[in-house]
PDB file of C-alpha atoms in Angstrom:
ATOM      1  CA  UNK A   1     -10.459 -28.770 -43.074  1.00 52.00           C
ATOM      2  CA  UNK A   2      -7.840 -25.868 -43.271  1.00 57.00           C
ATOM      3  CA  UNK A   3     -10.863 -23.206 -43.559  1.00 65.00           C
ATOM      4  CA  UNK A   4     -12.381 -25.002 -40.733  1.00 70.00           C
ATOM      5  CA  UNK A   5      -9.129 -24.272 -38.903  1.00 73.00           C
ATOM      6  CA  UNK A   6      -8.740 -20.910 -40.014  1.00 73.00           C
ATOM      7  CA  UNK A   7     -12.252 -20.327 -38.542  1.00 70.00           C
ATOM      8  CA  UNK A   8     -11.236 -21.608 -35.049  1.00 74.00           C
ATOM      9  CA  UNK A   9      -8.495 -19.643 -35.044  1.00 78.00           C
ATOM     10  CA  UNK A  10     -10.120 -16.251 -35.433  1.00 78.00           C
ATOM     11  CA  UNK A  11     -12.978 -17.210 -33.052  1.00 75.00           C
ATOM     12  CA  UNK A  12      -9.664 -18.392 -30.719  1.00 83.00           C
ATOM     13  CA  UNK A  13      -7.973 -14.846 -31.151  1.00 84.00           C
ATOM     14  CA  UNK A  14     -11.678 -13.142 -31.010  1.00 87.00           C
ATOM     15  CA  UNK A  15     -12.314 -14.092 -27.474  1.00 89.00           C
ATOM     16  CA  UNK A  16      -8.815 -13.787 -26.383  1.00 87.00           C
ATOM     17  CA  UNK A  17      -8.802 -10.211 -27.156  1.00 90.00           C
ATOM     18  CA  UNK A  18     -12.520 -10.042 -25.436  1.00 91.00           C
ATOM     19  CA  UNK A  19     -10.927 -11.800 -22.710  1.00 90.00           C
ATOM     20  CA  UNK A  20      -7.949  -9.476 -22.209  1.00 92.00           C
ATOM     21  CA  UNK A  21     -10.214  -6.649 -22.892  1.00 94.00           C
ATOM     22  CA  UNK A  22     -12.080  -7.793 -19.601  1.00 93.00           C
ATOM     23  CA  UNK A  23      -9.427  -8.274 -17.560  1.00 94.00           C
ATOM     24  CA  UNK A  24      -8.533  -5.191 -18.329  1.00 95.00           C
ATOM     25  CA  UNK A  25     -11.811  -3.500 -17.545  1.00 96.00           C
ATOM     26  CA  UNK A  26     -11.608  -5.617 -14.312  1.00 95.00           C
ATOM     27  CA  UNK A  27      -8.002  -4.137 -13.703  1.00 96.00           C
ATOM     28  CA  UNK A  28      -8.230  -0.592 -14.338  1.00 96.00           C
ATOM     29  CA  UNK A  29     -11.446  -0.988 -12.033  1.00 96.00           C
ATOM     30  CA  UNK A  30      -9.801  -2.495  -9.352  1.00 96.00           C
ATOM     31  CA  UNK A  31      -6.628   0.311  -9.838  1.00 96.00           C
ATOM     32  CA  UNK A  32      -9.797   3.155 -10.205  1.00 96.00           C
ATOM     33  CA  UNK A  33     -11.030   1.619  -7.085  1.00 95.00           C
ATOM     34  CA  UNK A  34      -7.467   1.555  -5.291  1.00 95.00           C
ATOM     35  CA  UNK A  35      -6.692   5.102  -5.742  1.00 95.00           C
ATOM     36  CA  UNK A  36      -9.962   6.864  -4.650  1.00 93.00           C
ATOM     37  CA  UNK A  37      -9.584   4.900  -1.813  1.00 90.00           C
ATOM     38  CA  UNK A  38      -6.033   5.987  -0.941  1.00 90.00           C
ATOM     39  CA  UNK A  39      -6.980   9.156  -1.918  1.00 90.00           C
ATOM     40  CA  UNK A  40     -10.014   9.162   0.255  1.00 89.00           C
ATOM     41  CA  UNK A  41      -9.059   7.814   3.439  1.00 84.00           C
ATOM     42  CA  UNK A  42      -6.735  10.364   4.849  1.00 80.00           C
ATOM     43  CA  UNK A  43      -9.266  13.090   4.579  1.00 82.00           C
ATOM     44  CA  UNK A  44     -11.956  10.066   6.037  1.00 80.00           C
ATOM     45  CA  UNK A  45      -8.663  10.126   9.151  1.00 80.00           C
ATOM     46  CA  UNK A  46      -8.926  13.861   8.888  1.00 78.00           C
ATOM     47  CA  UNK A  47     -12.331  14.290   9.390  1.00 79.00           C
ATOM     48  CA  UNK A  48     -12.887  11.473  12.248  1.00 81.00           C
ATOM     49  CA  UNK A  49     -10.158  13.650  14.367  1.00 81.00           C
ATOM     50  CA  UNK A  50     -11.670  17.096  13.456  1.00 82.00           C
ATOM     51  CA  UNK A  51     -14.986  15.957  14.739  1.00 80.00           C
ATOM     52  CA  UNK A  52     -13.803  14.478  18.018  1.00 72.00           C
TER      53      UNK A  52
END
């Protein structure tokens, strides 16, 4: 029973790293996302009051 536990226990920690590791991917995506808009928009402003 105790490898059987030992088992679960790395398969446990295995897809809590994959799960952090896509959360993550989902985070920086969401931050990537974020800052290209903020980054984007003014010029976007910019532009619409140029071409007027």
């Amino acid at each position: 029973m105790e490898n059987c536990n030992e088992f679960c226990r790395e398969i446990d920690v295995s897809t809590r790293k994959s799960m952090f590791r896509s959360l993550f991917r989902v985070w920086a995506a969401a931050a990537t996302a974020a800052l290209v808009m903020y980054l984007v928009i003014p010029y976007v402003d910019i532009w619409a009051f140029l071409w007027k």
